[in-house]
């Protein structure tokens, strides 16, 4: 299990050291630095955007977010409406404390989410069950058949925030997976091992070999989403697999590599799990996202944490991307000259995999600058968003066009 009780790092620094810490922390990260030359900025995508003029606006079906952390309590009340403003539906991660493992807990959490969003929003939270070694197959299947659970989430124990109660060995949940396969319930996977002998940058690739491949052989009809993929190995594996495997891709893994987090000083608000990787992996993700392949679709993995739990000696993993999620994604597609494929990635491939209807409502993204706030806050709770303090070239218009 993880503990976030360490004192805030700035509280034990002073003078020039504290000034340096603050300076490196909030440097803009709108372009990653190349792995081979940490002093240079990877400019290929930016050049492509300049060479291919973008339209002044883009109208698409209202998208869905297939991977969201909304937290609970004060954090939920602060962040929920950022997701509800942008998306019609969202797959809600169940890693609360305690985790969402029952139908009753999921219903209660859904009510708290709906109470936290603005009353004029047309937003549907899609609830998930947190798999444990002891979870009941009857509870899972019953929740799915009643329309309470949309999917189950597999966290390897201790792989990320609030995952200590996760699965210690997939063999322990074979009965649950068999039942899910039988009723057609999707499995969402945090695809990393936590073995001490595996480097943190290799965890995803090793998980595919050691866990995911055998699982797919044992349960060939189980629908699986490999969440927030980060490597070229994952892209290739998902591309080569059959139609029952898909993957979500985050906005931040399309935009930053590990140099953005580490070069010139550690930027704690860019620390996430799975951790950002080398530049070649980021480029592989971009190719997959804009390819038009329906096996890849939008999932932000927006994961808010209070500033004091990020800026500390042992900081939490997660990037709060919800305030400018669509603007970040559409910038990537514009840079890659693929705006004509953005609707499929954001609004169509996900619901088709989940066998849900497409949204009829439309949204407009305007090519108009907006300034991202340095912090979003409510009372003493303060959270730093992705692209904090930066100027974004795209803006989601609050007033949607008529369908």
CSV table of C-alpha atoms in Angstrom, one decimal:
chain,number,residue,atom,x,y,z
A,1,UNK,CA,0.0,0.0,0.0
A,2,UNK,CA,1.0,3.6,-0.5
A,3,UNK,CA,1.2,6.3,2.1
A,4,UNK,CA,1.0,10.0,1.2
A,5,UNK,CA,1.6,11.3,4.7
A,6,UNK,CA,5.1,12.7,4.0
A,7,UNK,CA,5.6,16.4,4.7
A,8,UNK,CA,5.4,18.7,1.7
A,9,UNK,CA,8.8,19.1,0.1
A,10,UNK,CA,8.7,23.0,-0.1
A,11,UNK,CA,8.2,23.0,3.7
A,12,UNK,CA,11.7,21.7,4.2
A,13,UNK,CA,13.4,23.9,1.6
A,14,UNK,CA,14.4,27.5,1.8
A,15,UNK,CA,15.9,30.3,-0.1
A,16,UNK,CA,17.3,29.7,-3.6
A,17,UNK,CA,16.5,25.9,-3.4
A,18,UNK,CA,12.8,26.6,-2.9
A,19,UNK,CA,12.8,29.2,-5.7
A,20,UNK,CA,14.4,26.6,-8.1
A,21,UNK,CA,11.9,24.0,-7.1
A,22,UNK,CA,9.0,26.3,-7.9
A,23,UNK,CA,10.6,27.4,-11.2
A,24,UNK,CA,11.0,23.8,-12.6
A,25,UNK,CA,7.6,22.8,-11.3
A,26,UNK,CA,5.5,25.0,-13.5
A,27,UNK,CA,7.5,25.3,-16.7
A,28,UNK,CA,5.2,24.8,-19.7
A,29,UNK,CA,5.3,21.3,-21.2
A,30,UNK,CA,3.5,21.7,-24.4
A,31,UNK,CA,6.2,19.9,-26.4
A,32,UNK,CA,8.4,17.0,-25.2
A,33,UNK,CA,12.1,17.1,-25.5
A,34,UNK,CA,13.7,14.5,-27.7
A,35,UNK,CA,15.3,11.5,-25.9
A,36,UNK,CA,18.5,11.7,-27.8
A,37,UNK,CA,19.0,15.4,-27.3
A,38,UNK,CA,17.4,16.6,-24.1
A,39,UNK,CA,18.1,20.2,-25.0
A,40,UNK,CA,16.0,20.2,-28.1
A,41,UNK,CA,12.2,20.2,-28.6
A,42,UNK,CA,10.6,17.6,-30.8
A,43,UNK,CA,9.2,19.9,-33.5
A,44,UNK,CA,7.9,17.4,-36.1
A,45,UNK,CA,4.3,17.6,-35.0
A,46,UNK,CA,4.3,21.4,-34.7
A,47,UNK,CA,5.7,21.7,-38.2
A,48,UNK,CA,3.1,19.4,-39.5
A,49,UNK,CA,0.3,21.6,-38.0
A,50,UNK,CA,1.8,24.7,-39.6
A,51,UNK,CA,2.1,23.0,-43.0
A,52,UNK,CA,-1.6,21.8,-42.8
A,53,UNK,CA,-4.0,24.6,-42.1
A,54,UNK,CA,-6.7,23.6,-39.7
A,55,UNK,CA,-10.3,24.7,-40.0
A,56,UNK,CA,-11.6,27.5,-37.7
A,57,UNK,CA,-13.9,25.0,-35.9
A,58,UNK,CA,-14.7,21.3,-35.7
A,59,UNK,CA,-18.2,19.9,-35.0
A,60,UNK,CA,-18.4,16.3,-33.8
A,61,UNK,CA,-20.7,14.0,-31.9
A,62,UNK,CA,-20.4,14.6,-28.2
A,63,UNK,CA,-17.6,12.4,-27.1
A,64,UNK,CA,-17.4,9.9,-24.2
A,65,UNK,CA,-14.5,9.4,-21.8
A,66,UNK,CA,-13.8,5.7,-21.3
A,67,UNK,CA,-11.5,6.2,-18.3
A,68,UNK,CA,-12.1,8.7,-15.5
A,69,UNK,CA,-11.1,9.1,-11.8
A,70,UNK,CA,-13.6,11.5,-10.1
A,71,UNK,CA,-12.5,10.7,-6.5
A,72,UNK,CA,-15.0,11.4,-3.7
A,73,UNK,CA,-16.0,14.1,-1.2
A,74,UNK,CA,-14.5,17.5,-1.8
A,75,UNK,CA,-12.4,16.4,-4.7
A,76,UNK,CA,-15.5,14.9,-6.4
A,77,UNK,CA,-17.5,18.1,-5.9
A,78,UNK,CA,-14.6,20.2,-7.4
A,79,UNK,CA,-13.7,18.0,-10.5
A,80,UNK,CA,-16.8,16.2,-11.6
A,81,UNK,CA,-18.3,19.0,-13.7
A,82,UNK,CA,-15.1,19.4,-15.7
A,83,UNK,CA,-15.8,15.9,-17.1
A,84,UNK,CA,-19.5,16.3,-17.4
A,85,UNK,CA,-19.0,19.6,-19.4
A,86,UNK,CA,-17.0,17.8,-22.1
A,87,UNK,CA,-18.4,14.3,-22.2
A,88,UNK,CA,-21.8,12.7,-22.5
A,89,UNK,CA,-20.8,9.5,-20.7
A,90,UNK,CA,-17.8,8.4,-18.7
A,91,UNK,CA,-16.5,5.1,-17.3
A,92,UNK,CA,-15.9,5.8,-13.7
A,93,UNK,CA,-12.9,4.1,-12.0
A,94,UNK,CA,-13.8,2.3,-8.7
A,95,UNK,CA,-10.6,2.8,-6.8
A,96,UNK,CA,-12.0,4.7,-3.9
A,97,UNK,CA,-11.2,4.0,-0.3
A,98,UNK,CA,-12.9,1.6,0.4
A,99,UNK,CA,-13.2,0.5,-3.2
A,100,UNK,CA,-16.5,0.0,-5.1
A,101,UNK,CA,-17.1,-3.7,-4.9
A,102,UNK,CA,-20.9,-4.0,-4.5
A,103,UNK,CA,-24.0,-3.0,-6.3
A,104,UNK,CA,-25.1,-0.9,-3.4
A,105,UNK,CA,-21.8,1.0,-3.3
A,106,UNK,CA,-21.9,1.7,-7.0
A,107,UNK,CA,-25.4,3.0,-6.8
A,108,UNK,CA,-24.5,5.3,-3.9
A,109,UNK,CA,-21.4,6.6,-5.7
A,110,UNK,CA,-23.4,7.3,-8.9
A,111,UNK,CA,-25.8,9.4,-6.9
A,112,UNK,CA,-22.9,11.4,-5.4
A,113,UNK,CA,-21.5,12.0,-8.9
A,114,UNK,CA,-24.8,13.2,-10.3
A,115,UNK,CA,-25.2,15.5,-7.3
A,116,UNK,CA,-21.8,17.0,-8.0
A,117,UNK,CA,-22.3,18.0,-11.6
A,118,UNK,CA,-24.2,21.1,-12.7
A,119,UNK,CA,-28.0,20.4,-13.0
A,120,UNK,CA,-28.2,21.4,-16.7
A,121,UNK,CA,-25.7,18.7,-17.7
A,122,UNK,CA,-26.8,15.6,-19.7
A,123,UNK,CA,-24.2,13.3,-18.3
A,124,UNK,CA,-24.2,9.6,-17.6
A,125,UNK,CA,-21.7,8.0,-15.2
A,126,UNK,CA,-21.0,4.4,-16.2
A,127,UNK,CA,-20.0,2.6,-13.0
A,128,UNK,CA,-17.4,-0.2,-12.7
A,129,UNK,CA,-16.7,-2.8,-10.1
A,130,UNK,CA,-13.3,-3.1,-8.4
A,131,UNK,CA,-12.0,-6.7,-8.7
A,132,UNK,CA,-10.5,-8.3,-5.5
A,133,UNK,CA,-9.4,-11.8,-4.8
A,134,UNK,CA,-12.6,-12.5,-3.0
A,135,UNK,CA,-15.2,-10.7,-5.0
A,136,UNK,CA,-18.5,-12.5,-5.7
A,137,UNK,CA,-19.2,-13.5,-9.3
A,138,UNK,CA,-22.9,-13.3,-8.5
A,139,UNK,CA,-22.6,-9.7,-7.3
A,140,UNK,CA,-20.7,-8.8,-10.5
A,141,UNK,CA,-23.0,-10.5,-12.9
A,142,UNK,CA,-26.1,-9.3,-11.1
A,143,UNK,CA,-24.9,-5.7,-11.2
A,144,UNK,CA,-24.2,-5.9,-14.9
A,145,UNK,CA,-27.6,-7.5,-15.6
A,146,UNK,CA,-29.3,-4.7,-13.6
A,147,UNK,CA,-27.5,-2.0,-15.5
A,148,UNK,CA,-25.5,-0.8,-12.5
A,149,UNK,CA,-22.1,-2.0,-13.6
A,150,UNK,CA,-20.9,-1.3,-17.1
A,151,UNK,CA,-17.6,-3.2,-16.6
A,152,UNK,CA,-15.1,-4.6,-14.1
A,153,UNK,CA,-11.7,-3.1,-13.4
A,154,UNK,CA,-8.6,-5.2,-12.7
A,155,UNK,CA,-5.9,-3.5,-10.7
A,156,UNK,CA,-2.9,-5.7,-9.9
A,157,UNK,CA,-2.5,-5.2,-6.1
A,158,UNK,CA,-0.4,-2.1,-5.3
A,159,UNK,CA,0.0,-1.0,-8.9
A,160,UNK,CA,-1.3,2.5,-8.4
A,161,UNK,CA,-3.4,4.8,-6.2
A,162,UNK,CA,-5.8,2.9,-3.9
A,163,UNK,CA,-5.0,-0.5,-5.4
A,164,UNK,CA,-3.8,-2.3,-2.3
A,165,UNK,CA,-7.1,-4.4,-2.3
A,166,UNK,CA,-6.5,-5.4,-6.0
A,167,UNK,CA,-5.9,-8.8,-7.4
A,168,UNK,CA,-2.8,-10.6,-6.2
A,169,UNK,CA,-3.0,-13.4,-8.9
A,170,UNK,CA,-5.3,-13.6,-11.9
A,171,UNK,CA,-5.8,-17.3,-11.1
A,172,UNK,CA,-7.8,-16.2,-8.0
A,173,UNK,CA,-10.5,-14.6,-10.2
A,174,UNK,CA,-10.8,-17.1,-13.0
A,175,UNK,CA,-14.3,-17.9,-11.8
A,176,UNK,CA,-15.3,-14.2,-12.0
A,177,UNK,CA,-13.7,-13.8,-15.5
A,178,UNK,CA,-15.5,-16.9,-16.8
A,179,UNK,CA,-18.8,-15.5,-15.5
A,180,UNK,CA,-18.0,-12.1,-17.1
A,181,UNK,CA,-17.2,-13.8,-20.4
A,182,UNK,CA,-20.5,-15.7,-20.3
A,183,UNK,CA,-22.7,-12.6,-19.7
A,184,UNK,CA,-20.7,-10.3,-22.0
A,185,UNK,CA,-19.3,-8.0,-19.4
A,186,UNK,CA,-16.1,-6.0,-20.3
A,187,UNK,CA,-12.9,-6.2,-18.3
A,188,UNK,CA,-10.8,-3.1,-18.0
A,189,UNK,CA,-7.2,-3.7,-17.2
A,190,UNK,CA,-4.4,-1.6,-15.6
A,191,UNK,CA,-1.7,-3.3,-17.5
A,192,UNK,CA,1.4,-3.3,-15.4
A,193,UNK,CA,3.2,-5.9,-13.2
A,194,UNK,CA,4.5,-4.9,-9.8
A,195,UNK,CA,7.3,-7.5,-9.6
A,196,UNK,CA,10.3,-6.0,-7.8
A,197,UNK,CA,12.7,-7.3,-10.5
A,198,UNK,CA,10.9,-5.4,-13.3
A,199,UNK,CA,11.9,-1.8,-14.2
A,200,UNK,CA,9.1,0.6,-13.9
A,201,UNK,CA,9.5,1.6,-17.6
A,202,UNK,CA,9.1,-2.1,-18.6
A,203,UNK,CA,6.0,-2.9,-16.5
A,204,UNK,CA,3.5,-2.7,-19.3
A,205,UNK,CA,5.4,-4.8,-21.8
A,206,UNK,CA,6.0,-7.5,-19.2
A,207,UNK,CA,2.4,-7.5,-18.2
A,208,UNK,CA,1.4,-8.2,-21.8
A,209,UNK,CA,3.7,-11.2,-21.9
A,210,UNK,CA,3.1,-12.6,-18.4
A,211,UNK,CA,-0.5,-11.8,-17.7
A,212,UNK,CA,-2.6,-10.5,-20.6
A,213,UNK,CA,-1.6,-13.0,-23.3
A,214,UNK,CA,-2.4,-16.0,-21.0
A,215,UNK,CA,-5.6,-14.4,-19.9
A,216,UNK,CA,-6.8,-14.0,-23.5
A,217,UNK,CA,-5.9,-17.6,-24.2
A,218,UNK,CA,-7.9,-18.8,-21.2
A,219,UNK,CA,-10.9,-16.5,-21.9
A,220,UNK,CA,-11.0,-16.0,-25.7
A,221,UNK,CA,-14.6,-14.5,-25.7
A,222,UNK,CA,-13.9,-12.0,-22.8
A,223,UNK,CA,-14.0,-8.4,-24.0
A,224,UNK,CA,-11.0,-6.6,-22.6
A,225,UNK,CA,-9.9,-2.9,-22.7
A,226,UNK,CA,-6.2,-2.4,-22.0
A,227,UNK,CA,-6.4,1.0,-20.3
A,228,UNK,CA,-4.1,4.0,-20.8
A,229,UNK,CA,-1.5,2.2,-23.0
A,230,UNK,CA,2.0,3.8,-23.1
A,231,UNK,CA,4.3,1.7,-25.2
A,232,UNK,CA,4.9,0.7,-28.8
A,233,UNK,CA,4.6,-3.0,-27.6
A,234,UNK,CA,1.1,-2.3,-26.4
A,235,UNK,CA,0.1,-0.7,-29.7
A,236,UNK,CA,1.4,-3.6,-31.7
A,237,UNK,CA,-0.2,-6.2,-29.4
A,238,UNK,CA,-3.6,-4.5,-29.5
A,239,UNK,CA,-3.4,-4.0,-33.3
A,240,UNK,CA,-2.5,-7.7,-33.9
A,241,UNK,CA,-5.2,-9.1,-31.4
A,242,UNK,CA,-8.7,-10.1,-32.3
A,243,UNK,CA,-11.8,-7.9,-32.0
A,244,UNK,CA,-12.3,-8.6,-28.3
A,245,UNK,CA,-9.3,-6.4,-27.3
A,246,UNK,CA,-9.2,-2.6,-27.4
A,247,UNK,CA,-7.2,0.1,-25.7
A,248,UNK,CA,-7.7,3.6,-24.4
A,249,UNK,CA,-5.1,6.4,-25.0
A,250,UNK,CA,-4.7,9.4,-22.8
A,251,UNK,CA,-4.2,13.0,-23.9
A,252,UNK,CA,-1.1,13.4,-21.8
A,253,UNK,CA,0.6,10.2,-23.2
A,254,UNK,CA,0.1,11.7,-26.7
A,255,UNK,CA,1.8,15.0,-25.7
A,256,UNK,CA,4.6,14.3,-23.3
A,257,UNK,CA,7.5,11.8,-22.9
A,258,UNK,CA,9.6,11.1,-19.8
A,259,UNK,CA,12.0,14.0,-20.5
A,260,UNK,CA,9.1,16.5,-20.0
A,261,UNK,CA,8.7,15.1,-16.5
A,262,UNK,CA,12.4,14.8,-15.6
A,263,UNK,CA,14.7,17.1,-17.6
A,264,UNK,CA,15.7,20.3,-15.8
A,265,UNK,CA,14.0,19.2,-12.6
A,266,UNK,CA,11.2,16.9,-11.5
A,267,UNK,CA,7.7,18.1,-12.4
A,268,UNK,CA,5.5,16.2,-10.0
A,269,UNK,CA,2.3,17.2,-11.8
A,270,UNK,CA,3.4,15.2,-14.8
A,271,UNK,CA,4.0,12.1,-12.8
A,272,UNK,CA,1.4,9.4,-13.6
A,273,UNK,CA,1.0,5.6,-13.7
A,274,UNK,CA,1.7,4.1,-16.1
A,275,UNK,CA,4.7,6.5,-16.2
A,276,UNK,CA,5.4,8.4,-19.4
A,277,UNK,CA,8.0,6.7,-21.6
A,278,UNK,CA,10.6,7.3,-24.3
A,279,UNK,CA,9.8,9.5,-27.3
A,280,UNK,CA,9.5,6.5,-29.6
A,281,UNK,CA,6.6,5.2,-27.5
A,282,UNK,CA,4.8,8.6,-27.6
A,283,UNK,CA,5.1,8.6,-31.4
A,284,UNK,CA,3.7,5.1,-31.6
A,285,UNK,CA,0.7,6.2,-29.5
A,286,UNK,CA,0.1,9.1,-31.8
A,287,UNK,CA,0.2,6.9,-34.9
A,288,UNK,CA,-2.3,4.6,-33.3
A,289,UNK,CA,-4.7,7.3,-32.1
A,290,UNK,CA,-4.9,9.0,-35.5
A,291,UNK,CA,-4.9,5.8,-37.5
A,292,UNK,CA,-8.6,5.4,-37.6
A,293,UNK,CA,-8.2,1.9,-36.1
A,294,UNK,CA,-11.4,1.4,-34.0
A,295,UNK,CA,-9.5,-0.6,-31.4
A,296,UNK,CA,-8.0,2.6,-30.1
A,297,UNK,CA,-10.3,5.2,-28.4
A,298,UNK,CA,-10.3,8.1,-26.0
A,299,UNK,CA,-9.8,7.6,-22.3
A,300,UNK,CA,-8.3,10.5,-20.4
A,301,UNK,CA,-7.4,8.8,-17.1
A,302,UNK,CA,-7.9,12.2,-15.6
A,303,UNK,CA,-6.7,11.7,-12.0
A,304,UNK,CA,-6.9,14.7,-9.7
A,305,UNK,CA,-4.8,15.0,-6.6
A,306,UNK,CA,-4.4,18.0,-4.2
A,307,UNK,CA,-1.3,20.0,-4.6
A,308,UNK,CA,0.2,18.9,-1.3
A,309,UNK,CA,-0.1,15.2,-2.2
A,310,UNK,CA,1.8,15.9,-5.5
A,311,UNK,CA,4.5,18.3,-4.2
A,312,UNK,CA,5.9,16.0,-1.6
A,313,UNK,CA,8.7,13.6,-1.0
A,314,UNK,CA,6.5,10.7,-2.1
A,315,UNK,CA,4.0,12.2,-4.5
A,316,UNK,CA,0.8,10.7,-5.9
A,317,UNK,CA,0.5,9.5,-9.5
A,318,UNK,CA,-2.0,11.1,-11.7
A,319,UNK,CA,-2.6,14.0,-14.2
A,320,UNK,CA,-5.7,16.1,-13.9
A,321,UNK,CA,-6.5,16.6,-17.6
A,322,UNK,CA,-10.3,17.0,-17.5
A,323,UNK,CA,-10.5,20.8,-17.8
A,324,UNK,CA,-8.9,20.8,-21.3
A,325,UNK,CA,-9.1,17.2,-22.3
A,326,UNK,CA,-10.8,17.6,-25.7
A,327,UNK,CA,-8.7,20.6,-26.5
A,328,UNK,CA,-5.5,18.6,-25.8
A,329,UNK,CA,-6.7,15.7,-27.9
A,330,UNK,CA,-7.8,17.8,-30.9
A,331,UNK,CA,-4.5,19.6,-30.9
A,332,UNK,CA,-2.7,16.3,-31.4
A,333,UNK,CA,-5.1,15.4,-34.3
A,334,UNK,CA,-4.6,18.8,-35.8
A,335,UNK,CA,-0.8,18.5,-35.6
A,336,UNK,CA,-1.0,15.1,-37.3
A,337,UNK,CA,-3.3,16.4,-40.0
A,338,UNK,CA,-6.0,13.9,-38.9
A,339,UNK,CA,-8.9,16.1,-37.8
A,340,UNK,CA,-11.2,14.0,-40.1
A,341,UNK,CA,-10.5,11.0,-37.9
A,342,UNK,CA,-11.0,12.7,-34.5
A,343,UNK,CA,-14.8,12.0,-34.3
A,344,UNK,CA,-14.2,8.3,-34.7
A,345,UNK,CA,-11.5,8.2,-32.0
A,346,UNK,CA,-13.4,10.5,-29.5
A,347,UNK,CA,-17.1,9.7,-30.2
A,348,UNK,CA,-17.6,6.4,-32.1
A,349,UNK,CA,-15.1,3.6,-31.5
A,350,UNK,CA,-15.6,3.5,-27.8
A,351,UNK,CA,-19.4,3.1,-27.8
A,352,UNK,CA,-19.2,0.6,-30.5
A,353,UNK,CA,-16.8,-1.6,-28.5
A,354,UNK,CA,-19.1,-1.3,-25.5
A,355,UNK,CA,-22.1,-1.9,-27.7
A,356,UNK,CA,-23.8,1.3,-26.7
A,357,UNK,CA,-25.6,3.8,-29.0
A,358,UNK,CA,-23.7,6.8,-30.4
A,359,UNK,CA,-24.5,10.2,-28.9
A,360,UNK,CA,-26.8,12.3,-31.1
A,361,UNK,CA,-25.8,15.6,-29.5
A,362,UNK,CA,-23.0,17.6,-31.2
A,363,UNK,CA,-20.2,19.8,-29.8
A,364,UNK,CA,-18.1,22.4,-31.4
A,365,UNK,CA,-14.4,22.9,-30.9
A,366,UNK,CA,-13.3,26.4,-32.0
A,367,UNK,CA,-9.8,27.3,-33.0
A,368,UNK,CA,-9.7,30.0,-30.5
A,369,UNK,CA,-7.1,30.6,-27.8
A,370,UNK,CA,-7.8,30.0,-24.1
A,371,UNK,CA,-5.6,30.3,-21.1
A,372,UNK,CA,-5.5,27.2,-18.8
A,373,UNK,CA,-5.7,28.2,-15.1
A,374,UNK,CA,-2.6,27.6,-13.0
A,375,UNK,CA,-4.8,26.0,-10.3
A,376,UNK,CA,-8.4,25.0,-9.9
A,377,UNK,CA,-9.6,25.4,-6.3
A,378,UNK,CA,-12.5,25.2,-3.9
A,379,UNK,CA,-11.7,26.5,-0.4
A,380,UNK,CA,-8.4,25.0,0.7
A,381,UNK,CA,-8.5,22.2,-2.0
A,382,UNK,CA,-6.2,23.2,-4.9
A,383,UNK,CA,-5.4,21.0,-7.9
A,384,UNK,CA,-3.0,21.7,-10.8
A,385,UNK,CA,-4.5,20.8,-14.2
A,386,UNK,CA,-2.6,19.5,-17.2
A,387,UNK,CA,-1.2,22.4,-19.3
A,388,UNK,CA,-1.5,24.7,-16.2
A,389,UNK,CA,-0.8,28.3,-17.2
A,390,UNK,CA,-0.5,27.5,-20.9
A,391,UNK,CA,-2.4,28.9,-23.8
A,392,UNK,CA,-4.3,26.3,-25.8
A,393,UNK,CA,-5.2,26.9,-29.4
A,394,UNK,CA,-8.6,25.2,-29.2
A,395,UNK,CA,-11.7,25.9,-27.1
A,396,UNK,CA,-14.7,23.7,-26.4
A,397,UNK,CA,-17.7,26.0,-26.8
A,398,UNK,CA,-20.2,25.8,-24.0
A,399,UNK,CA,-23.1,26.3,-26.3
A,400,UNK,CA,-23.4,23.1,-28.4
A,401,UNK,CA,-24.7,23.4,-32.0
A,402,UNK,CA,-28.1,21.9,-32.9
A,403,UNK,CA,-28.1,18.2,-33.8
